[in-house]
Amino acid sequence: EQSGKKSYLTKAGDAMLVHARTIMRHLEAASEEMNDLRGEDSGRLRVAIASTVNYFATQLLADFARENPAVEISLDVTNRESLLSRLEANLPDLALMGKPPADLDLVSESFMDNPLIVIASPDHPLANARRIALADLAEAHFVVREPGSGTRVAMERFFSEQGFPYQKSMELMGNEAVKQGVEAGLGLAVVSAHTVEKELTLQRLVQLDVDGMPIMRRWYVAYRKGKRLSPTAEAFRRFVIEAGARRSELAS
Ligand code: PGA
């Protein structure tokens, strides 16, 4: 049913599928709402996260699970674009993501910084340079994330605001592939600092000191407007916001 994808159903099948999915969603929502009204909590928690969030979300979920052992958690990891369509389809209880678009009816609250930095392999000629101007990177090539990645959108917005026409060497799917591309010498990349904590410590990658960077973004916890959060989902939402506040306190 997604644009560009070939469907093997008949026209009537396609139309029926859309309605069947809507009915399933409504049945599920109705059942959850009834549980809520009875004061029951299914004890299930469906969390969808942007792939970049995965670098810290697993720890958050582990901490939450330790405090709430009866909760059954499912985690769906995907890039920003797929995450938005899952939210639109009302699949997750909560999403952890970059700034939600204004045209989606979401309730969202920011909980933590997401600095985007430029990374290079340690033998890059600019690895030890100070205060590099973007213009000094005019000859450089960048490995970039797939279209649909929030990191990629933010990087492109920043470069275009700065009037910097970056050169792309390769497009790779996911943060791990991008990091490996940079380690292999395919070029520089813009990534969230969360994704490279280990590699920077082990000096397998270095952070370039580029003027105007990091691009400072924030992470948000979001859910569909009008959705009735179960007590479990609400507990996790508060847990995430408190964990973000603790992390900011430690960093300051
Ligand atoms: P992504 O991260 O690049 O993995 O899609 C989400 C975001 O930064 O908005």
Coordinates of C-alpha atoms and ligand atoms in Angstrom, one line a residue:
E1 CA 0.0 0.0 0.0
Q2 CA 3.1 2.2 0.2
S3 CA 3.8 4.5 -2.7
G4 CA 6.3 3.0 -5.2
K5 CA 5.7 -0.6 -3.9
K6 CA 4.2 -3.0 -6.3
S7 CA 1.0 -4.5 -4.9
Y8 CA 0.0 -8.1 -5.7
L9 CA -3.6 -7.6 -4.6
T10 CA -6.5 -6.7 -6.9
K11 CA -7.9 -3.2 -6.6
A12 CA -10.7 -4.5 -4.4
G13 CA -8.1 -6.4 -2.3
D14 CA -6.1 -3.2 -1.8
A15 CA -9.1 -1.2 -0.8
M16 CA -10.2 -4.0 1.6
L17 CA -6.7 -4.2 3.2
V18 CA -6.9 -0.5 4.1
H19 CA -10.2 -1.0 5.9
A20 CA -9.1 -4.3 7.5
R21 CA -6.1 -2.5 9.0
T22 CA -8.2 0.4 10.3
I23 CA -10.7 -2.1 11.9
M24 CA -7.8 -3.9 13.6
R25 CA -6.4 -0.7 15.0
H26 CA -9.8 0.4 16.3
L27 CA -10.4 -3.0 17.9
E28 CA -7.1 -2.9 19.6
A29 CA -7.6 0.7 20.8
A30 CA -11.1 -0.2 22.0
S31 CA -9.8 -3.1 24.0
E32 CA -7.1 -0.9 25.6
E33 CA -9.6 1.8 26.4
M34 CA -11.9 -0.8 28.0
N35 CA -9.0 -2.1 30.1
D36 CA -8.2 1.5 31.1
L37 CA -11.8 2.1 32.1
R38 CA -11.8 -1.0 34.2
G39 CA -8.6 0.2 35.8
E40 CA -6.6 -2.7 34.2
D41 CA -3.3 -2.3 32.6
S42 CA -2.4 -4.9 30.0
G43 CA 1.2 -4.6 31.2
R44 CA 2.4 -4.4 27.6
L45 CA 4.5 -1.6 26.4
R46 CA 5.2 -1.0 22.7
V47 CA 8.0 1.4 22.1
A48 CA 9.1 2.5 18.6
I49 CA 12.4 4.3 18.4
A50 CA 14.5 6.0 15.7
S51 CA 17.5 3.9 14.9
T52 CA 19.9 6.5 16.4
V53 CA 18.0 6.3 19.7
N54 CA 18.9 2.7 19.9
Y55 CA 22.3 3.6 21.2
F56 CA 20.9 4.7 24.6
A57 CA 17.3 3.4 24.6
T58 CA 18.2 -0.2 25.3
Q59 CA 19.8 0.8 28.6
L60 CA 16.7 2.9 29.4
L61 CA 14.5 0.0 28.7
A62 CA 16.7 -2.4 30.8
D63 CA 16.6 0.0 33.7
F64 CA 12.8 0.4 33.4
A65 CA 12.3 -3.4 33.1
R66 CA 14.3 -4.0 36.3
E67 CA 12.0 -1.6 38.2
N68 CA 8.9 -3.1 36.5
P69 CA 9.5 -6.8 36.0
A70 CA 5.9 -7.6 35.1
V71 CA 5.9 -5.4 32.1
E72 CA 6.2 -7.0 28.7
I73 CA 8.2 -4.7 26.4
S74 CA 8.5 -4.8 22.6
L75 CA 10.9 -2.5 20.9
D76 CA 10.7 -1.5 17.2
V77 CA 13.8 0.2 15.8
T78 CA 13.5 2.0 12.5
N79 CA 14.5 5.3 10.8
R80 CA 12.6 8.5 11.2
E81 CA 10.4 8.1 8.2
S82 CA 9.2 4.6 9.0
L83 CA 8.7 5.7 12.6
L84 CA 6.4 8.5 11.5
S85 CA 4.3 6.1 9.5
R86 CA 4.1 3.7 12.4
L87 CA 2.9 6.5 14.6
E88 CA 0.3 7.5 12.1
A89 CA -1.0 3.9 12.1
N90 CA -1.2 4.1 15.9
L91 CA 1.1 1.1 16.3
P92 CA 3.4 2.1 19.2
D93 CA 2.3 3.3 22.6
L94 CA 5.2 5.7 22.7
A95 CA 8.0 6.8 20.3
L96 CA 11.4 8.2 21.0
M97 CA 12.5 10.3 18.1
G98 CA 13.9 13.6 16.8
K99 CA 11.6 16.7 16.7
P100 CA 8.2 15.5 15.5
P101 CA 6.8 17.3 12.4
A102 CA 4.1 19.9 13.3
D103 CA 1.6 18.4 10.8
L104 CA 1.3 15.1 12.7
D105 CA -1.1 15.2 15.6
L106 CA 1.3 14.2 18.3
V107 CA 1.9 15.1 22.0
S108 CA 5.6 15.4 22.5
E109 CA 8.1 16.4 25.1
S110 CA 11.8 16.8 24.6
F111 CA 14.0 15.0 27.1
M112 CA 17.6 15.0 26.0
D113 CA 20.2 16.7 23.8
N114 CA 21.2 15.1 20.5
P115 CA 24.4 16.7 19.3
L116 CA 25.4 15.9 15.7
I117 CA 29.2 15.9 15.1
V118 CA 31.5 15.4 12.1
I119 CA 33.6 12.2 12.4
A120 CA 36.7 11.1 10.5
S121 CA 39.2 8.2 10.6
P122 CA 42.1 8.9 12.9
D123 CA 44.6 9.2 10.0
H124 CA 42.5 12.0 8.3
P125 CA 44.7 15.0 7.6
L126 CA 42.4 17.3 9.6
A127 CA 42.1 14.9 12.5
N128 CA 44.1 17.1 14.8
A129 CA 43.2 20.5 13.3
R130 CA 41.5 23.2 15.4
R131 CA 38.5 25.3 14.5
I132 CA 38.0 23.9 11.0
A133 CA 35.9 26.1 8.7
L134 CA 33.2 24.4 6.6
A135 CA 34.9 25.9 3.6
D136 CA 38.0 23.8 4.5
L137 CA 35.9 20.7 3.9
A138 CA 34.9 21.7 0.3
E139 CA 37.2 19.0 -1.1
A140 CA 36.1 16.4 1.4
H141 CA 33.6 13.6 0.6
F142 CA 30.8 12.6 3.0
V143 CA 29.3 9.2 3.6
V144 CA 25.6 9.8 4.3
R145 CA 22.6 8.0 5.8
E146 CA 19.7 6.7 3.7
P147 CA 16.9 9.1 2.7
G148 CA 14.3 8.9 5.5
S149 CA 17.0 9.3 8.2
G150 CA 16.4 12.2 10.6
T151 CA 20.2 12.7 11.0
R152 CA 20.5 13.1 7.2
V153 CA 17.7 15.6 7.0
A154 CA 19.3 17.7 9.8
M155 CA 22.7 17.5 8.2
E156 CA 21.4 18.6 4.8
R157 CA 19.4 21.5 6.4
F158 CA 22.5 22.7 8.3
F159 CA 24.8 22.5 5.2
S160 CA 22.2 24.3 3.1
E161 CA 21.7 27.1 5.7
Q162 CA 25.5 27.5 5.8
G163 CA 25.6 27.6 2.0
F164 CA 27.9 24.6 2.0
P165 CA 27.5 22.3 -1.0
Y166 CA 28.9 19.1 0.5
Q167 CA 30.1 16.3 -1.7
K168 CA 28.6 12.9 -1.2
S169 CA 30.8 9.8 -1.6
M170 CA 28.3 7.1 -0.7
E171 CA 24.8 6.6 0.7
L172 CA 24.7 3.8 3.4
M173 CA 21.8 2.3 5.3
G174 CA 22.0 2.9 9.1
N175 CA 24.5 4.3 11.5
E176 CA 26.7 1.2 11.8
A177 CA 27.3 1.2 8.0
V178 CA 28.1 4.9 8.0
K179 CA 30.6 4.5 10.9
Q180 CA 32.3 1.6 9.1
G181 CA 32.5 3.6 5.9
V182 CA 34.3 6.4 7.7
E183 CA 36.7 3.9 9.4
A184 CA 37.4 2.4 6.0
G185 CA 38.3 5.8 4.7
L186 CA 35.3 6.5 2.4
G187 CA 35.1 10.0 3.8
L188 CA 33.7 12.1 6.6
A189 CA 30.2 11.8 8.1
V190 CA 27.8 13.7 10.3
V191 CA 26.4 11.4 13.0
S192 CA 24.8 11.8 16.4
A193 CA 27.4 11.8 19.2
H194 CA 25.4 9.0 20.9
T195 CA 26.3 6.6 18.0
V196 CA 30.1 6.9 18.4
E197 CA 30.8 7.0 22.1
K198 CA 32.7 3.7 22.1
E199 CA 34.6 4.4 18.8
L200 CA 35.8 7.8 20.0
T201 CA 37.0 6.3 23.3
L202 CA 38.8 3.6 21.5
Q203 CA 40.2 6.1 19.0
R204 CA 38.9 4.2 16.1
L205 CA 37.2 7.4 14.9
V206 CA 37.8 11.0 15.8
Q207 CA 35.5 14.0 16.1
L208 CA 36.6 16.9 13.9
D209 CA 36.5 20.4 15.5
V210 CA 34.3 22.1 12.9
D211 CA 33.0 25.7 13.4
G212 CA 29.3 25.8 14.0
M213 CA 29.2 22.2 15.1
P214 CA 27.8 20.3 16.8
I215 CA 24.3 20.8 15.3
M216 CA 22.3 20.7 18.5
R217 CA 19.1 18.8 18.3
R218 CA 16.8 17.3 21.0
W219 CA 15.2 13.9 21.5
Y220 CA 11.5 13.7 22.1
V221 CA 9.1 11.2 23.6
A222 CA 5.9 11.3 21.6
Y223 CA 2.5 9.7 21.2
R224 CA -0.6 10.3 19.2
K225 CA -2.9 13.1 20.3
G226 CA -6.1 11.6 21.8
K227 CA -4.4 8.3 22.7
R228 CA -5.1 7.2 26.2
L229 CA -1.8 6.2 27.6
S230 CA -1.9 3.1 29.8
P231 CA -0.5 3.5 33.3
T232 CA 2.5 1.4 32.1
A233 CA 3.1 3.7 29.1
E234 CA 2.7 6.8 31.3
A235 CA 5.2 5.4 33.8
F236 CA 7.7 4.8 31.0
R237 CA 7.1 8.3 29.6
R238 CA 7.9 9.8 33.0
F239 CA 10.9 7.5 33.4
V240 CA 12.4 8.6 30.1
I241 CA 11.9 12.3 30.9
E242 CA 13.5 11.9 34.4
A243 CA 16.4 9.9 32.9
G244 CA 17.0 12.7 30.4
A245 CA 17.0 15.3 33.2
R246 CA 19.5 13.3 35.2
R247 CA 21.8 13.0 32.2
S248 CA 21.7 16.7 31.6
E249 CA 22.5 17.4 35.3
L250 CA 25.6 15.1 35.0
A251 CA 26.7 16.8 31.8
S252 CA 26.5 20.3 33.2
Ligands
PGA1 P1 17.6 8.6 12.3 O1 17.4 9.3 13.7 O2 18.7 9.4 11.7 O3 18.1 7.2 12.8 O4 16.4 8.5 11.5 C1 16.3 10.0 14.0 C2 16.5 11.5 14.0 O5 17.7 11.9 14.1 O6 15.5 12.2 13.9

